[in-house]
Amino acid sequence: MNEQSVPPAPVASPEQDGLGVRGVARQLFTLRRDPLPPMRRPRWLARLPHGLIVYAAVFFGFMTSAQLQDHYRVHDPRIVVLSLFTGFSIVAAMFRPIAAWWLGLVTAGFVAATIHGDVGQGQSWPWTPLGPFAFAPLVLLVALRVPPKVTAAVIGVSVACTGVAEALFRPERSQSSAIGALLVFGFAGLLGYALRATRLARSQLVAQESLTEEERARRTLLEERSRIARELHDVVAHHMSVISIQAQVAPHLVENPSEELKENLAGIRENALEALTELRRVLGVLRSEQAGDPAGPHHPQPTLAELDGLVDNVRGAGLEVTQEVAGIRRPLTPGVELTAYRIVQEALSNCLRHAPGSRVEVGIAYGPRDLHLCIANSAPTRPAPPSPGAGHGLLGMRERAGMLGGELAAGPRPDGGYEVSAVLPMDPPGRSSYETKKDA
């Protein structure tokens, strides 16, 4: 919203709106400063209400003097003072509404006393014909900044003073002005109440929007941290699995290993498995996130250029791995590079855990529009040890492929092995033209 950066208008809280009798009475006799705030939009009209109020003060002050002289034929010098106080009370209502209302009410009483002996046949009293309209801006400005009960009390006191004056001091030939004053004051009070309610609702909406923005920013931060933690889980889980397998295979690579070496390697494997189990227990909740996480990768992130190191690491753990690349190797978008690397990494980790002693073939084919991955292993040569995994490997791979608009299939092979294949688009959907040109 294009709003001016000014302090929001002071609005009463629901607790203030629910004032009791003592609270209303206390509000009626307060002299606290309560400035009328400027308009928030448009900016160039921010002080328009203040200008209109000053204009109304000058107008009603001048008209009060003119009406007393022309309509009631009063030429008392006090008319100038009463006219000035009439206009001053309207201006003062911009800063101290309750005090200005009392000043306007007292001024109206002095005006009624001044014209009391000059009221002719059918002329209104105690209010002049223009009096209620000159007093209405005070009621309006009060209603804009006080709870509805206080506004009702202000109108009630004003009408009650009118009724008491008519009942006790009304000239014989005058015409009652109480009904007209009640209608004008009531309309001004309702208008002020409606504007105040609108302003209160707008302030609450702005506050709610601020809370929503903060909540959205907090949620984005948590999602980003969750994504980073999930990436960390994939990397650490893979390396812990390799450490466990290496510790298990190491005794078979040494002739006549000592019992101390076996115990140490067994301890390493046991500690690695416990760490892996604890890691998956702590970070397992991250797998409940939605698959379409659009968060961008964080540097540094692994790419297919680092795949040789990953394959060598797996070979060191005791698996026979061959790698073939078809097509023209070229850099891909960071998301595709990271997803392809993670799929191969997770598939090789599954081979280490579930197919010890097998032969693994890793195939990567660069097509004109898609990147094809295939990780296939033969039947294991020895029984697989119990795995502490939570079974989220394939799910994670499918999440990553689906995030880019690709596909992933996994299943057993006729020879007893297992195969994971994926097709990832070179240009995932949702990328901007700027990103496409940049990658090109």
Short mmCIF file of N, CA and C in Angstrom, two decimals, residues 333-404:
data_model
loop_
_atom_site.label_atom_id
_atom_site.label_comp_id
_atom_site.label_asym_id
_atom_site.label_seq_id
_atom_site.Cartn_x
_atom_site.Cartn_y
_atom_site.Cartn_z
N THR A 333 22.09 -26.50 -15.28
CA THR A 333 21.62 -25.57 -14.24
C THR A 333 21.98 -26.14 -12.87
N PRO A 334 22.21 -25.28 -11.89
CA PRO A 334 22.61 -25.78 -10.56
C PRO A 334 21.64 -26.80 -9.99
N GLY A 335 20.33 -26.59 -10.20
CA GLY A 335 19.36 -27.53 -9.65
C GLY A 335 19.48 -28.91 -10.27
N VAL A 336 19.68 -28.97 -11.59
CA VAL A 336 19.82 -30.26 -12.26
C VAL A 336 21.12 -30.93 -11.85
N GLU A 337 22.21 -30.14 -11.78
CA GLU A 337 23.50 -30.71 -11.37
C GLU A 337 23.41 -31.32 -9.98
N LEU A 338 22.82 -30.56 -9.04
CA LEU A 338 22.73 -31.05 -7.67
C LEU A 338 21.83 -32.27 -7.58
N THR A 339 20.69 -32.24 -8.26
CA THR A 339 19.76 -33.36 -8.19
C THR A 339 20.38 -34.61 -8.80
N ALA A 340 21.05 -34.48 -9.93
CA ALA A 340 21.69 -35.64 -10.56
C ALA A 340 22.76 -36.23 -9.64
N TYR A 341 23.56 -35.38 -9.06
CA TYR A 341 24.61 -35.86 -8.14
C TYR A 341 23.98 -36.59 -6.96
N ARG A 342 22.92 -36.01 -6.38
CA ARG A 342 22.31 -36.64 -5.20
C ARG A 342 21.67 -37.99 -5.55
N ILE A 343 21.07 -38.09 -6.72
CA ILE A 343 20.45 -39.36 -7.11
C ILE A 343 21.53 -40.45 -7.25
N VAL A 344 22.63 -40.12 -7.93
CA VAL A 344 23.72 -41.09 -8.07
C VAL A 344 24.30 -41.42 -6.70
N GLN A 345 24.47 -40.42 -5.87
CA GLN A 345 25.04 -40.64 -4.53
C GLN A 345 24.15 -41.57 -3.70
N GLU A 346 22.85 -41.31 -3.71
CA GLU A 346 21.94 -42.13 -2.92
C GLU A 346 21.86 -43.55 -3.47
N ALA A 347 21.87 -43.68 -4.80
CA ALA A 347 21.82 -45.02 -5.39
C ALA A 347 23.07 -45.82 -5.05
N LEU A 348 24.24 -45.19 -5.10
CA LEU A 348 25.48 -45.89 -4.72
C LEU A 348 25.48 -46.25 -3.24
N SER A 349 24.93 -45.36 -2.41
CA SER A 349 24.84 -45.69 -0.98
C SER A 349 23.94 -46.90 -0.76
N ASN A 350 22.85 -47.00 -1.51
CA ASN A 350 21.97 -48.17 -1.41
C ASN A 350 22.71 -49.43 -1.84
N CYS A 351 23.55 -49.30 -2.89
CA CYS A 351 24.32 -50.47 -3.31
C CYS A 351 25.28 -50.91 -2.20
N LEU A 352 25.91 -49.96 -1.54
CA LEU A 352 26.81 -50.31 -0.45
C LEU A 352 26.07 -51.01 0.67
N ARG A 353 24.87 -50.54 0.99
CA ARG A 353 24.14 -51.10 2.13
C ARG A 353 23.47 -52.43 1.80
N HIS A 354 22.90 -52.53 0.61
CA HIS A 354 22.02 -53.66 0.32
C HIS A 354 22.60 -54.65 -0.68
N ALA A 355 23.70 -54.30 -1.36
CA ALA A 355 24.26 -55.22 -2.36
C ALA A 355 25.77 -55.30 -2.23
N PRO A 356 26.28 -55.78 -1.09
CA PRO A 356 27.73 -55.87 -0.92
C PRO A 356 28.34 -56.87 -1.91
N GLY A 357 29.47 -56.48 -2.48
CA GLY A 357 30.17 -57.36 -3.42
C GLY A 357 29.60 -57.32 -4.83
N SER A 358 28.63 -56.49 -5.11
CA SER A 358 28.04 -56.46 -6.44
C SER A 358 28.85 -55.56 -7.37
N ARG A 359 28.55 -55.71 -8.67
CA ARG A 359 29.14 -54.82 -9.67
C ARG A 359 28.10 -53.74 -10.00
N VAL A 360 28.57 -52.51 -10.03
CA VAL A 360 27.68 -51.37 -10.23
C VAL A 360 28.07 -50.64 -11.51
N GLU A 361 27.08 -50.32 -12.30
CA GLU A 361 27.28 -49.56 -13.53
C GLU A 361 26.55 -48.22 -13.39
N VAL A 362 27.29 -47.14 -13.61
CA VAL A 362 26.71 -45.79 -13.56
C VAL A 362 26.75 -45.22 -14.97
N GLY A 363 25.59 -44.94 -15.52
CA GLY A 363 25.50 -44.39 -16.86
C GLY A 363 24.87 -43.01 -16.86
N ILE A 364 25.51 -42.08 -17.56
CA ILE A 364 25.00 -40.71 -17.69
C ILE A 364 24.96 -40.37 -19.17
N ALA A 365 23.78 -39.95 -19.66
CA ALA A 365 23.62 -39.62 -21.07
C ALA A 365 23.08 -38.21 -21.19
N TYR A 366 23.81 -37.37 -21.92
CA TYR A 366 23.38 -35.99 -22.16
C TYR A 366 22.59 -35.96 -23.47
N GLY A 367 21.30 -35.81 -23.37
CA GLY A 367 20.45 -35.69 -24.54
C GLY A 367 20.27 -34.24 -24.93
N PRO A 368 19.53 -33.99 -26.01
CA PRO A 368 19.30 -32.60 -26.44
C PRO A 368 18.46 -31.80 -25.45
N ARG A 369 17.55 -32.48 -24.75
CA ARG A 369 16.67 -31.77 -23.82
C ARG A 369 16.66 -32.37 -22.42
N ASP A 370 17.09 -33.63 -22.30
CA ASP A 370 17.00 -34.32 -21.01
C ASP A 370 18.35 -34.92 -20.65
N LEU A 371 18.53 -35.12 -19.36
CA LEU A 371 19.68 -35.83 -18.81
C LEU A 371 19.20 -37.17 -18.30
N HIS A 372 19.81 -38.25 -18.79
CA HIS A 372 19.39 -39.61 -18.41
C HIS A 372 20.43 -40.20 -17.45
N LEU A 373 19.93 -40.76 -16.37
CA LEU A 373 20.78 -41.40 -15.36
C LEU A 373 20.35 -42.84 -15.20
N CYS A 374 21.33 -43.71 -15.03
CA CYS A 374 21.03 -45.12 -14.78
C CYS A 374 22.10 -45.69 -13.86
N ILE A 375 21.67 -46.17 -12.72
CA ILE A 375 22.57 -46.81 -11.75
C ILE A 375 22.04 -48.21 -11.53
N ALA A 376 22.78 -49.19 -11.98
CA ALA A 376 22.34 -50.59 -11.91
C ALA A 376 23.42 -51.43 -11.24
N ASN A 377 22.99 -52.33 -10.41
CA ASN A 377 23.95 -53.23 -9.73
C ASN A 377 23.53 -54.67 -9.95
N SER A 378 24.52 -55.54 -9.93
CA SER A 378 24.24 -56.97 -10.06
C SER A 378 23.81 -57.53 -8.72
N ALA A 379 23.57 -58.83 -8.69
CA ALA A 379 23.16 -59.47 -7.44
C ALA A 379 24.32 -59.44 -6.46
N PRO A 380 24.04 -59.25 -5.18
CA PRO A 380 25.12 -59.22 -4.18
C PRO A 380 25.77 -60.59 -4.04
N THR A 381 27.05 -60.57 -3.72
CA THR A 381 27.80 -61.83 -3.56
C THR A 381 27.75 -62.35 -2.13
N ARG A 382 27.33 -61.54 -1.20
CA ARG A 382 27.23 -61.98 0.20
C ARG A 382 26.02 -61.30 0.83
N PRO A 383 25.53 -61.87 1.92
CA PRO A 383 24.33 -61.29 2.56
C PRO A 383 24.59 -59.86 3.03
N ALA A 384 23.58 -59.04 2.86
CA ALA A 384 23.69 -57.64 3.30
C ALA A 384 23.47 -57.57 4.80
N PRO A 385 24.30 -56.82 5.51
CA PRO A 385 24.09 -56.66 6.95
C PRO A 385 22.82 -55.86 7.22
N PRO A 386 22.28 -56.01 8.44
CA PRO A 386 21.09 -55.20 8.77
C PRO A 386 21.37 -53.71 8.60
N SER A 387 20.45 -53.02 7.98
CA SER A 387 20.64 -51.59 7.72
C SER A 387 19.75 -50.78 8.65
N PRO A 388 20.30 -49.74 9.28
CA PRO A 388 19.50 -48.90 10.17
C PRO A 388 18.71 -47.83 9.41
N GLY A 389 18.69 -47.89 8.09
CA GLY A 389 18.04 -46.85 7.30
C GLY A 389 16.55 -46.80 7.57
N ALA A 390 15.98 -45.63 7.33
CA ALA A 390 14.55 -45.42 7.55
C ALA A 390 13.75 -45.60 6.28
N GLY A 391 14.41 -46.01 5.14
CA GLY A 391 13.67 -46.26 3.92
C GLY A 391 13.26 -45.02 3.16
N HIS A 392 14.00 -43.93 3.31
CA HIS A 392 13.63 -42.69 2.63
C HIS A 392 14.52 -42.41 1.42
N GLY A 393 15.40 -43.37 1.06
CA GLY A 393 16.31 -43.12 -0.05
C GLY A 393 15.58 -42.92 -1.36
N LEU A 394 14.74 -43.89 -1.74
CA LEU A 394 13.99 -43.78 -2.99
C LEU A 394 13.02 -42.60 -2.94
N LEU A 395 12.41 -42.39 -1.80
CA LEU A 395 11.49 -41.26 -1.67
C LEU A 395 12.21 -39.94 -1.91
N GLY A 396 13.41 -39.82 -1.33
CA GLY A 396 14.17 -38.60 -1.54
C GLY A 396 14.56 -38.40 -2.99
N MET A 397 14.95 -39.49 -3.66
CA MET A 397 15.29 -39.37 -5.07
C MET A 397 14.09 -38.97 -5.91
N ARG A 398 12.94 -39.55 -5.61
CA ARG A 398 11.73 -39.16 -6.35
C ARG A 398 11.35 -37.71 -6.07
N GLU A 399 11.56 -37.27 -4.83
CA GLU A 399 11.28 -35.87 -4.50
C GLU A 399 12.15 -34.94 -5.33
N ARG A 400 13.42 -35.27 -5.43
CA ARG A 400 14.33 -34.40 -6.16
C ARG A 400 14.00 -34.38 -7.66
N ALA A 401 13.71 -35.56 -8.21
CA ALA A 401 13.37 -35.60 -9.64
C ALA A 401 12.05 -34.89 -9.91
N GLY A 402 11.07 -35.12 -9.05
CA GLY A 402 9.77 -34.47 -9.25
C GLY A 402 9.85 -32.96 -9.08
N MET A 403 10.76 -32.48 -8.26
CA MET A 403 10.91 -31.04 -8.05
C MET A 403 11.30 -30.34 -9.35
N LEU A 404 12.04 -31.04 -10.21
CA LEU A 404 12.48 -30.46 -11.48
C LEU A 404 11.56 -30.81 -12.63
#
